[in-house]
PDB file of C-alpha atoms and ligand atoms in Angstrom:
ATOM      1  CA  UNK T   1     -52.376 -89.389 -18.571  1.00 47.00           C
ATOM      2  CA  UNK T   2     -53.317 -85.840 -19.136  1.00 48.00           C
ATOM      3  CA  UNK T   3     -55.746 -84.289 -16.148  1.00 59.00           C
ATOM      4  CA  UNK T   4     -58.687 -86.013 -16.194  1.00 68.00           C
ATOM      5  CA  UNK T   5     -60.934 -86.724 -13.423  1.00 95.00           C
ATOM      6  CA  UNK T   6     -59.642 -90.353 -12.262  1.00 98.00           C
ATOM      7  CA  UNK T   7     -62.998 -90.543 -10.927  1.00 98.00           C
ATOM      8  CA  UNK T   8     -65.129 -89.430 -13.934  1.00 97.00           C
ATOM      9  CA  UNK T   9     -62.383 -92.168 -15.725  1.00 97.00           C
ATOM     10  CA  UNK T  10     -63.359 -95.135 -13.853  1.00 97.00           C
ATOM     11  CA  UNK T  11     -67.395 -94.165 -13.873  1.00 97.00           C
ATOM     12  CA  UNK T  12     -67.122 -94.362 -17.404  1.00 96.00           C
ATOM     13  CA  UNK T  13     -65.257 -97.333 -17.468  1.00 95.00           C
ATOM     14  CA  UNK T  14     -67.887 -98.756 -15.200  1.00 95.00           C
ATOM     15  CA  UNK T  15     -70.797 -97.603 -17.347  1.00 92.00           C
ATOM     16  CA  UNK T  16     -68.987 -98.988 -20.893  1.00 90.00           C
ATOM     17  CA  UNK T  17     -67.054-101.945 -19.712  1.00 76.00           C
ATOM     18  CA  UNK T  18     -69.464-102.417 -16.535  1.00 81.00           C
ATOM     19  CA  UNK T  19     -66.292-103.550 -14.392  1.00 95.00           C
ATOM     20  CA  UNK T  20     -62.866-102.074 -13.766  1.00 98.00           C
ATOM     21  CA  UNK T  21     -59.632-104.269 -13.069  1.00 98.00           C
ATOM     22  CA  UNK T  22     -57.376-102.520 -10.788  1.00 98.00           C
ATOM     23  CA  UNK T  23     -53.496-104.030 -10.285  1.00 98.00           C
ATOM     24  CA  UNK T  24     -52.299-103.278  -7.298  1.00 98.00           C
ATOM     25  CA  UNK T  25     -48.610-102.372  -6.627  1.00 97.00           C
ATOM     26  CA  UNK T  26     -47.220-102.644  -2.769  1.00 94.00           C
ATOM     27  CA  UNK T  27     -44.386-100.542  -3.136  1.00 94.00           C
ATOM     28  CA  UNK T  28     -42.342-103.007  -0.898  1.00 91.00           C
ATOM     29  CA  UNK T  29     -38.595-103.296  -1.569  1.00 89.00           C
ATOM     30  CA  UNK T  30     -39.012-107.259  -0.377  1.00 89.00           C
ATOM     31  CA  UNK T  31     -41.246-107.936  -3.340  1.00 89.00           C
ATOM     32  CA  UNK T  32     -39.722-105.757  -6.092  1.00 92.00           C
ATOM     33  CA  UNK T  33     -37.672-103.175  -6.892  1.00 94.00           C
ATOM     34  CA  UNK T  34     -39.295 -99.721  -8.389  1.00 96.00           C
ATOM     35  CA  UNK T  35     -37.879-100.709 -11.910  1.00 97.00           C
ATOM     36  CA  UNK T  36     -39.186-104.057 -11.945  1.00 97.00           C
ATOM     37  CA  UNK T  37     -43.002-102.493 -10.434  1.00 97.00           C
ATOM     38  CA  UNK T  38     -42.593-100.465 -13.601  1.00 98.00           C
ATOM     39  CA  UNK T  39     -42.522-103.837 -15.774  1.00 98.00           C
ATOM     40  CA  UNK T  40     -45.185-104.573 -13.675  1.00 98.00           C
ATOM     41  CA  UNK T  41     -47.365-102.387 -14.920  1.00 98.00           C
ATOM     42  CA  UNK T  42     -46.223-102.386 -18.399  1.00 98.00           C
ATOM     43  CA  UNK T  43     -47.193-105.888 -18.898  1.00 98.00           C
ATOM     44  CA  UNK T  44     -50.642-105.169 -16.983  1.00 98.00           C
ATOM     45  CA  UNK T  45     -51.518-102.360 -18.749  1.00 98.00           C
ATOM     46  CA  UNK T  46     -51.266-104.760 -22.073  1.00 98.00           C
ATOM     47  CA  UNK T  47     -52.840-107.326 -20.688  1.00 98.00           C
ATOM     48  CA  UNK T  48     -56.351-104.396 -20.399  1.00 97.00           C
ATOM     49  CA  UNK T  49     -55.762-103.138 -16.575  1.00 98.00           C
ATOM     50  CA  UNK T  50     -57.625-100.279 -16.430  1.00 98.00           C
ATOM     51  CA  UNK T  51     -55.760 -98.404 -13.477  1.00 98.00           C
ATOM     52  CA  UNK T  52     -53.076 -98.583 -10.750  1.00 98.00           C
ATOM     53  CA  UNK T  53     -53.611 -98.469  -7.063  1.00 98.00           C
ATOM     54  CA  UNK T  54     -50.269 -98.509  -5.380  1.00 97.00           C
ATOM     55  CA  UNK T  55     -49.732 -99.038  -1.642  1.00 95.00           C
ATOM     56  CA  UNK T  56     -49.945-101.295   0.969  1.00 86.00           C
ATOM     57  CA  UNK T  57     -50.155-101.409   4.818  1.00 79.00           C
ATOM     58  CA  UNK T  58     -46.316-100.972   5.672  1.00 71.00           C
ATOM     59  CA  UNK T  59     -44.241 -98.122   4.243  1.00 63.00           C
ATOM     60  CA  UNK T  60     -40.727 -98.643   3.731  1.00 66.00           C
ATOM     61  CA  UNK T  61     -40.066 -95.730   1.294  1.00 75.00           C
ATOM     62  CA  UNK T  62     -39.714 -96.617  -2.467  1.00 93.00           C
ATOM     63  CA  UNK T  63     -43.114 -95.169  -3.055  1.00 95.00           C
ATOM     64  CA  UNK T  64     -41.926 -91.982  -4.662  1.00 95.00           C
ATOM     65  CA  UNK T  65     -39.566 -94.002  -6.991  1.00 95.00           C
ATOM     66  CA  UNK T  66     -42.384 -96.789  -7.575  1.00 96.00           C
ATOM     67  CA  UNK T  67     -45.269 -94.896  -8.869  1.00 97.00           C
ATOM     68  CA  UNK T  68     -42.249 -92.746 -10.859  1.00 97.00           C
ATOM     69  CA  UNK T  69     -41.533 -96.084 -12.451  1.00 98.00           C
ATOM     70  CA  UNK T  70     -44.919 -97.043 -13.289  1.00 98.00           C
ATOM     71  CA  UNK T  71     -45.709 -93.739 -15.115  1.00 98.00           C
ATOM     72  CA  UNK T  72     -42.470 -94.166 -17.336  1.00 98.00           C
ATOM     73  CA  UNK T  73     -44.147 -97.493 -18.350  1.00 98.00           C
ATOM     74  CA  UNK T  74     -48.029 -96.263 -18.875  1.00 98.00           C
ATOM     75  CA  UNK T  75     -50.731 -93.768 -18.847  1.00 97.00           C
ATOM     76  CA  UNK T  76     -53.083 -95.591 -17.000  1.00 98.00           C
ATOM     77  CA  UNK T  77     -54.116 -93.703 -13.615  1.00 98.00           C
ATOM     78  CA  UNK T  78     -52.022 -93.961 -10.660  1.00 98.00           C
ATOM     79  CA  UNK T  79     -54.481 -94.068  -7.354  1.00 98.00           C
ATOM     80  CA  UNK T  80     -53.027 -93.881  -4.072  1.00 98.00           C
ATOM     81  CA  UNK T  81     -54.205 -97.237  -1.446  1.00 97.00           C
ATOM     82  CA  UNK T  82     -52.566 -95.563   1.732  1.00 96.00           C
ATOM     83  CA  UNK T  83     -52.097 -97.886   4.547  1.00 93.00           C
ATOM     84  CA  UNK T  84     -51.256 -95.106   6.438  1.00 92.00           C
ATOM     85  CA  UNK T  85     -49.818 -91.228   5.962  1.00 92.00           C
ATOM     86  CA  UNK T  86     -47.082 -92.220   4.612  1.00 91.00           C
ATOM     87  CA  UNK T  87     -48.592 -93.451   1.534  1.00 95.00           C
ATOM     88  CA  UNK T  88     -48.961 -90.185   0.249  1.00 95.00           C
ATOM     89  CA  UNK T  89     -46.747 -88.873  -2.513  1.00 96.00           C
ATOM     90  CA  UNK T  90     -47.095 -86.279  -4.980  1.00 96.00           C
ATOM     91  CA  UNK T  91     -46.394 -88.668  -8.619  1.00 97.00           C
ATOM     92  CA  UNK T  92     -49.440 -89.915  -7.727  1.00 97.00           C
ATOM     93  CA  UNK T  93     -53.537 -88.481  -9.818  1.00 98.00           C
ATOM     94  CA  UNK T  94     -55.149 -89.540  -7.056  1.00 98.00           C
ATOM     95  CA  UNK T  95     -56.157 -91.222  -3.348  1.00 98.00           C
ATOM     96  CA  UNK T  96     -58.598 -93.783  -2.143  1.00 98.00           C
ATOM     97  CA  UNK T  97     -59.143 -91.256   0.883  1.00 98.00           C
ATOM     98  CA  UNK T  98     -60.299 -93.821   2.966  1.00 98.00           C
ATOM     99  CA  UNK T  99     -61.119 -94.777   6.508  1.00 98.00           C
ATOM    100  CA  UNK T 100     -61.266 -98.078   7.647  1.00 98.00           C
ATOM    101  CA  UNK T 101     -64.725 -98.580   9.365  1.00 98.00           C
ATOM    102  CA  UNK T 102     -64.014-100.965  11.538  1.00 98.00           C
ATOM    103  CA  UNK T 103     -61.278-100.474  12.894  1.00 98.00           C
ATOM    104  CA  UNK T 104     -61.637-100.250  16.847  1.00 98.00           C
ATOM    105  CA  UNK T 105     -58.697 -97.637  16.672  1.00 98.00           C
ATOM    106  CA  UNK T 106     -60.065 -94.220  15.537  1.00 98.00           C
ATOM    107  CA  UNK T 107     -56.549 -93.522  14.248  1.00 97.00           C
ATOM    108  CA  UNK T 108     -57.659 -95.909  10.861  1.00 97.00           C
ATOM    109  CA  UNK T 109     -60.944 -94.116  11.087  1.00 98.00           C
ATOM    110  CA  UNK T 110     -59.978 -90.312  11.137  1.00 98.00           C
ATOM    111  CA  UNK T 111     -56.915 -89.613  12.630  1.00 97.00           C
ATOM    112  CA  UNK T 112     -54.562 -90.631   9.861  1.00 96.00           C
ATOM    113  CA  UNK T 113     -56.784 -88.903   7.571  1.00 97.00           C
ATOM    114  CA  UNK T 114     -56.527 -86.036   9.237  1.00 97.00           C
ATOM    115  CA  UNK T 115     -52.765 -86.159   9.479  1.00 95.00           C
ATOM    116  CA  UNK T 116     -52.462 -86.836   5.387  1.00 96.00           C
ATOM    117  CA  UNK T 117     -55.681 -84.353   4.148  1.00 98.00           C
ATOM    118  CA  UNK T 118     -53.366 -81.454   3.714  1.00 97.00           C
ATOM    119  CA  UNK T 119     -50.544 -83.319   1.976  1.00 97.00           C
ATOM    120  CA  UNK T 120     -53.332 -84.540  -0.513  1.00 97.00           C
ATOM    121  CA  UNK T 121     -54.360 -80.565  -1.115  1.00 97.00           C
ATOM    122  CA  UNK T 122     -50.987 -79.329  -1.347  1.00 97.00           C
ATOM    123  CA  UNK T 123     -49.885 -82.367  -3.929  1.00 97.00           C
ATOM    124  CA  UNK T 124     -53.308 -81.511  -5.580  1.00 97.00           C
ATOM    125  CA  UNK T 125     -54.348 -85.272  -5.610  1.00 98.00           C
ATOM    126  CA  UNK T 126     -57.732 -86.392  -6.598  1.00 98.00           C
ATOM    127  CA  UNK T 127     -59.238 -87.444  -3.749  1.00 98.00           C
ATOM    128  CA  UNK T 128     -61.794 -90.303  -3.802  1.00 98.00           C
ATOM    129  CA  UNK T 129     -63.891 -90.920  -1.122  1.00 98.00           C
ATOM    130  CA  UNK T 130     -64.057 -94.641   0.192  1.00 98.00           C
ATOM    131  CA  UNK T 131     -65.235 -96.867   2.987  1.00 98.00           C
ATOM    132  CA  UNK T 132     -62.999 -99.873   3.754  1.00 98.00           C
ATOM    133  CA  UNK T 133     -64.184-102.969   5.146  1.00 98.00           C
ATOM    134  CA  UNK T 134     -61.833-105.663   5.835  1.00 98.00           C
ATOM    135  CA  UNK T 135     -63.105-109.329   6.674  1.00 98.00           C
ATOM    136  CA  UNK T 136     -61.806-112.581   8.291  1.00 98.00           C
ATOM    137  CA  UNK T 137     -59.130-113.415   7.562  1.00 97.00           C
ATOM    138  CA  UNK T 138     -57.960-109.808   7.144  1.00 97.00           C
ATOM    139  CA  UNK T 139     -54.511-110.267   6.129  1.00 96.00           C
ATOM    140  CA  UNK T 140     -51.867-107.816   7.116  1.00 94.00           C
ATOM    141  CA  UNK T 141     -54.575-104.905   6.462  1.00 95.00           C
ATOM    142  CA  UNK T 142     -56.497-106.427   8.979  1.00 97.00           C
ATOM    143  CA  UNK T 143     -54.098-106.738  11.641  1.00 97.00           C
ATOM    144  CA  UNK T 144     -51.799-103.255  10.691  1.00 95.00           C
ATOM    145  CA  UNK T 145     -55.353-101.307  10.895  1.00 96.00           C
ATOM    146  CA  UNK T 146     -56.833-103.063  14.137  1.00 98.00           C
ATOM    147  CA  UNK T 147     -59.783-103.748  12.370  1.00 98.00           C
ATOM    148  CA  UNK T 148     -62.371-106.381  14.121  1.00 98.00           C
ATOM    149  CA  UNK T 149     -62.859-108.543  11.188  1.00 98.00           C
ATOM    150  CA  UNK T 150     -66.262-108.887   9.810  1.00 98.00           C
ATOM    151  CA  UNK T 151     -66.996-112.659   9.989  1.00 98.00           C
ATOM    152  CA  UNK T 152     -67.419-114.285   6.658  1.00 98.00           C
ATOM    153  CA  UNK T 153     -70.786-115.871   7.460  1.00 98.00           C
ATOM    154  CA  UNK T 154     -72.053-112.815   8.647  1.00 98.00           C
ATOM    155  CA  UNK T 155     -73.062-111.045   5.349  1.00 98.00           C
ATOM    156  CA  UNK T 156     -75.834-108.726   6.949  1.00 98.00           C
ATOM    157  CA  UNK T 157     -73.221-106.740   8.900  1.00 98.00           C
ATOM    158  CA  UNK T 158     -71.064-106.353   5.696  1.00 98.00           C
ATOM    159  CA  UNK T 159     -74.055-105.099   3.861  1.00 98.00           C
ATOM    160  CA  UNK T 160     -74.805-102.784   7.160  1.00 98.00           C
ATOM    161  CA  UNK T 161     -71.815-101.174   7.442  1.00 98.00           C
ATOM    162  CA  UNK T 162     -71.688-100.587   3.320  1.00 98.00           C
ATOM    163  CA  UNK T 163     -74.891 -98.994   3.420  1.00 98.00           C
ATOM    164  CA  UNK T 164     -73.707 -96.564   6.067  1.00 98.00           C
ATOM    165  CA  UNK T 165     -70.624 -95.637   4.390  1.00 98.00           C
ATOM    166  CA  UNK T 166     -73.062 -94.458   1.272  1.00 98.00           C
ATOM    167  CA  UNK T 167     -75.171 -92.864   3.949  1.00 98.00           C
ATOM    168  CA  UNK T 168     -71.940 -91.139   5.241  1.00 98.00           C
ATOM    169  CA  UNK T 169     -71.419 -89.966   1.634  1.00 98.00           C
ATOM    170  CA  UNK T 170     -68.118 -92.079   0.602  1.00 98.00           C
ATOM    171  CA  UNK T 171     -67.902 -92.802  -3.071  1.00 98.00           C
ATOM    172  CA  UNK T 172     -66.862 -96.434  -2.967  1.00 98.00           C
ATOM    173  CA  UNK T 173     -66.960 -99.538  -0.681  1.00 98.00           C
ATOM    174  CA  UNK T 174     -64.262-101.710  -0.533  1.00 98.00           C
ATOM    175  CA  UNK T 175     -64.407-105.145   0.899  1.00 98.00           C
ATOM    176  CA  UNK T 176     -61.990-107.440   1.089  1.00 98.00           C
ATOM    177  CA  UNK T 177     -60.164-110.213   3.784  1.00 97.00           C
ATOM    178  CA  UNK T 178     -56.351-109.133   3.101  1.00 96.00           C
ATOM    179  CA  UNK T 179     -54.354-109.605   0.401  1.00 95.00           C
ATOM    180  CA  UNK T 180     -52.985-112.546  -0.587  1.00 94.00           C
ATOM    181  CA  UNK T 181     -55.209-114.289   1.555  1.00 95.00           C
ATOM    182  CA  UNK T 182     -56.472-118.035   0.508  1.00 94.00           C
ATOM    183  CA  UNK T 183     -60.168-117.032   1.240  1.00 95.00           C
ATOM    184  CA  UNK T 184     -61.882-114.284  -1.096  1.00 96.00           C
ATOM    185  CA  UNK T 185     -64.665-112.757  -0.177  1.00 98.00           C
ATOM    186  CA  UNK T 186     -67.558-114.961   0.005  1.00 98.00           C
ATOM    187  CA  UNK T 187     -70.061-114.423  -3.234  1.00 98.00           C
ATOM    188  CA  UNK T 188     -73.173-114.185  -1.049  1.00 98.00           C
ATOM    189  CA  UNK T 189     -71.714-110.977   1.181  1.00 98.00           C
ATOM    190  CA  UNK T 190     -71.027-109.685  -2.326  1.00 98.00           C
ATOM    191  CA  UNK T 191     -74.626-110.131  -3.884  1.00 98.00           C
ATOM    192  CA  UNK T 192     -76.157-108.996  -0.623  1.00 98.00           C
ATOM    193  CA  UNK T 193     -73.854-105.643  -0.321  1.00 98.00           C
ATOM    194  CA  UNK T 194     -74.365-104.666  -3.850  1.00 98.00           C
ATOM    195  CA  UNK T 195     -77.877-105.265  -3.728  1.00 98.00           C
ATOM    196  CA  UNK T 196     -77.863-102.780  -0.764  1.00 98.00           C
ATOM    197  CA  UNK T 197     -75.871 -99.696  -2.384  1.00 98.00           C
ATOM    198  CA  UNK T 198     -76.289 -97.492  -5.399  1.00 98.00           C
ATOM    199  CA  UNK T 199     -72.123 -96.336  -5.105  1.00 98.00           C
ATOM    200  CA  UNK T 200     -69.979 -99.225  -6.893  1.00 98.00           C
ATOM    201  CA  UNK T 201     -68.534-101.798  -4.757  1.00 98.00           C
ATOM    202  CA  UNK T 202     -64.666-102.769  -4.839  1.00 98.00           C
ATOM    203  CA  UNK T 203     -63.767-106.020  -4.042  1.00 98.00           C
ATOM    204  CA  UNK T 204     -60.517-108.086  -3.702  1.00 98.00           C
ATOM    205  CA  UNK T 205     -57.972-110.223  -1.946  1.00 98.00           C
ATOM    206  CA  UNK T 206     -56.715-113.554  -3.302  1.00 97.00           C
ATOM    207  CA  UNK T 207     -58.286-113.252  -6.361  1.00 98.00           C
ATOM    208  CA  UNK T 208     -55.663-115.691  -9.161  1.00 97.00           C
ATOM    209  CA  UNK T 209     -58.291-117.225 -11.706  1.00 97.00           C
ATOM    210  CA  UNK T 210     -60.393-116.162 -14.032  1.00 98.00           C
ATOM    211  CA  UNK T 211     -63.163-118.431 -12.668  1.00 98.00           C
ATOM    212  CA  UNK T 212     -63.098-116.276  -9.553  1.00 98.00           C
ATOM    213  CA  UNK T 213     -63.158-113.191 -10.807  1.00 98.00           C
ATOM    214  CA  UNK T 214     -65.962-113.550 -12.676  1.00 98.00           C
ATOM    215  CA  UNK T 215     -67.689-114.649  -9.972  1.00 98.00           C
ATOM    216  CA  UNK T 216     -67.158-111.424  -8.061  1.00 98.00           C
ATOM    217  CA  UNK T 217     -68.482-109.502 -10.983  1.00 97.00           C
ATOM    218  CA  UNK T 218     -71.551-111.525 -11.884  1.00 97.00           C
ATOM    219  CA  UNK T 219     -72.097-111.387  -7.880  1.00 97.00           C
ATOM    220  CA  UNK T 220     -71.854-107.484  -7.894  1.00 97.00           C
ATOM    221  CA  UNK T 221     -68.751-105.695  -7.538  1.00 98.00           C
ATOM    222  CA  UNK T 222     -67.832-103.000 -10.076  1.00 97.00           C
ATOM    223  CA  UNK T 223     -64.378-102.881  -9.473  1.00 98.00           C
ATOM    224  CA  UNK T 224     -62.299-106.038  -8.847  1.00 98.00           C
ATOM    225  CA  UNK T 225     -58.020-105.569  -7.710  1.00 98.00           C
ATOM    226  CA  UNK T 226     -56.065-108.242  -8.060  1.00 98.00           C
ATOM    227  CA  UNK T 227     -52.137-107.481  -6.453  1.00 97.00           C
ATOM    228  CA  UNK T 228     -50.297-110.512  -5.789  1.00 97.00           C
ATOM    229  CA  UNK T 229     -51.267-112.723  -8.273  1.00 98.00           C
ATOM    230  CA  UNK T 230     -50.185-110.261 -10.893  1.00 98.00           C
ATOM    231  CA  UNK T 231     -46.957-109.671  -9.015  1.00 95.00           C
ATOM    232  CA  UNK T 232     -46.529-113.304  -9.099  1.00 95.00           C
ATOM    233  CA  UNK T 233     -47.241-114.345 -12.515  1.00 97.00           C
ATOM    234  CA  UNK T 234     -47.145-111.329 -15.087  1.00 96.00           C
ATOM    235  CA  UNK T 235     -42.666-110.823 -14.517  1.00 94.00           C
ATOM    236  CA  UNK T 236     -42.188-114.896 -15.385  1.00 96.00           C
ATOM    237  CA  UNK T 237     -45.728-114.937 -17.973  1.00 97.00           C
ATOM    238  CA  UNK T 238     -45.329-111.393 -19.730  1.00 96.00           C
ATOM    239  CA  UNK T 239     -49.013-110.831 -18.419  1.00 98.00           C
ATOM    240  CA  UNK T 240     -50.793-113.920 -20.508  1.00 98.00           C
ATOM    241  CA  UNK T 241     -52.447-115.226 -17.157  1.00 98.00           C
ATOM    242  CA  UNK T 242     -53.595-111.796 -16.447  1.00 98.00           C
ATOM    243  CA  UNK T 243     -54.814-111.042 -20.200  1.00 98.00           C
ATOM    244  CA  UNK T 244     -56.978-113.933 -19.760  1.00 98.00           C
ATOM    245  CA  UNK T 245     -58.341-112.739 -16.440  1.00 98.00           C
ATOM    246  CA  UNK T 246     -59.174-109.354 -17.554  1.00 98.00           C
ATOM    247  CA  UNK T 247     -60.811-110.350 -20.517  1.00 97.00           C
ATOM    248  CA  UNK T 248     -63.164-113.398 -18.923  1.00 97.00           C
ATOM    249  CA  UNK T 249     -63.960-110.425 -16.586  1.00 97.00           C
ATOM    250  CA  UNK T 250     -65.035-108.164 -19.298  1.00 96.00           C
ATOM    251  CA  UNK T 251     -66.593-110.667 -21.026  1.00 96.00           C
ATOM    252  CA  UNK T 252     -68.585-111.376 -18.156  1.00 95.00           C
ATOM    253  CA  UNK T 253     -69.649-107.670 -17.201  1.00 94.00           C
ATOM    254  CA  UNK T 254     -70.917-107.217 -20.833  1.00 91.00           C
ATOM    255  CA  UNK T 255     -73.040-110.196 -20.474  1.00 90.00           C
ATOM    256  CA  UNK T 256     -74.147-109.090 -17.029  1.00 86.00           C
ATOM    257  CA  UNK T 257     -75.213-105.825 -18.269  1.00 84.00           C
ATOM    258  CA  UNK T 258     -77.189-106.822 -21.105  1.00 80.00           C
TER     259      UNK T 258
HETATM  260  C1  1GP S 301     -55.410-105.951  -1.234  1.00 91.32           C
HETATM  261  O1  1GP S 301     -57.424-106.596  -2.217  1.00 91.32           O
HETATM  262  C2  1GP S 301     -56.129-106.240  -2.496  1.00 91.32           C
HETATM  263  O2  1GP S 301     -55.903-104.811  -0.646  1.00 91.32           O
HETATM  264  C3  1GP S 301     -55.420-107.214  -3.367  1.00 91.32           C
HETATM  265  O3  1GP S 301     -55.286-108.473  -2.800  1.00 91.32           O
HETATM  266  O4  1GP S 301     -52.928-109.053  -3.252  1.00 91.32           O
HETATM  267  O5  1GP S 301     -54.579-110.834  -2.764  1.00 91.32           O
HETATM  268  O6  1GP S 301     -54.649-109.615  -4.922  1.00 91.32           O
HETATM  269  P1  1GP S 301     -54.308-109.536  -3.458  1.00 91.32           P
END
């Protein structure tokens, strides 16, 4: 894609479509190789993705040759989802510069941020502000990051914490319990977070059917990323689960926002 502002991309996605799909890519050797992550997103992108988020909490070094691989197969946006610095790299348009909330290590917070901020300025990466919030069960994400889990019946502190980060200044919220978790987010810490914020709210984690995604988007989220379900299905399926997915979630947003 030629240089626009990812950011300015997705708010107008968000104020035409009224949600944005996001497929996420771990660029994990033990899942797929770089070529077949470029298939990946070839079949995403024509099933109506609207951008790529690639990383994942463990680095093991095929990032480079991952998001290289996805932009020989599509113009869609690549955003960085750093686990840590090492999920930095230069192919990338931009970076979820993010800080995990709460974490009890203030290396998730800050510290890795400040270790990666001048690697994002010398790569001239779009940086995109966001507050991460990971809940029970918290996945990998949850443990890797230290994070003490938000409990899932405990909406109020979701919605707390979500409302600081916009208070803080971050651009987006993310919530989600891990990925590839059997427990999504719970609909009511959705409805009560978004009812809380004015900056859109980015939910995901073990999202696979179009019944729940719609759900997350008629609960509140802008922006919903589905990653292992599409890793699963779209190499065997050519993407027809996903097209489904994508378009009971647009279908849904249009009817939300009318
Ligand atoms: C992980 O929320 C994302 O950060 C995606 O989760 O892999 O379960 O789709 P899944």
């Amino acid at each position: 894609m030629a240089k626009i502002k990812v950011w300015d991309y997705l708010m107008d996605k968000i104020n035409n479509d009224s949600a944005v799909h996001l497929t996420l890519v771990d660029p994990d050797p033990i899942k797929q190789t770089a070529q077949e992550a470029g298939i990946i997103a070839k079949y995403a992108t024509e099933a109506g993705t609207d951008a790529f988020m690639v990383g994942g909490s463990t680095a093991f070094g095929i990032l480079d040759e991952t998001i290289r691989e996805i932009k020989n197969q599509t113009d869609l946006p690549v955003i960085l989802f750093p686990g840590n610095v090492a999920g930095i790299s230069k192919y990338a348009d931009a970076v979820f510069f993010m800080s995990v909330l709460n974490s009890r290590n203030p290396y998730y917070i800050i510290r890795a941020q400040l270790t990666g901020a001048q690697a994002v300025k010398m790569f001239d990466l779009e940086p995109i502000s966001m507050g991460y919030l990971i809940l029970e069960p918290g996945g990998t994400a949850g443990y890797i990051s230290e994070a003490q889990l938000i409990p899932r019946n405990k909406p109020q502190i979701a919605a707390a914490y979500a409302l600081a980060a916009q208070y803080i200044g971050f651009k987006l919220v993310y919530l989600e319990g891990g990925s590839g978790v059997d427990r999504e987010v719970p609909l009511e810490m959705i409805s009560m977070v978004s009812s809380l914020i004015d900056i859109p709210l980015i939910v995901g984690g073990g999202l696979e059917t179009p019944e729940q995604v719609t759900a997350v988007v008629r609960a509140g989220a802008e922006m919903v990323v589905q990653g292992t379900f599409v890793e699963k299905t779209v190499l065997s399926d050519n993407g027809a689960k996903l097209t489904k997915i994508i378009k009971a979630m647009k279908k849904e947003a249009k009817a939300k926002s009318n």
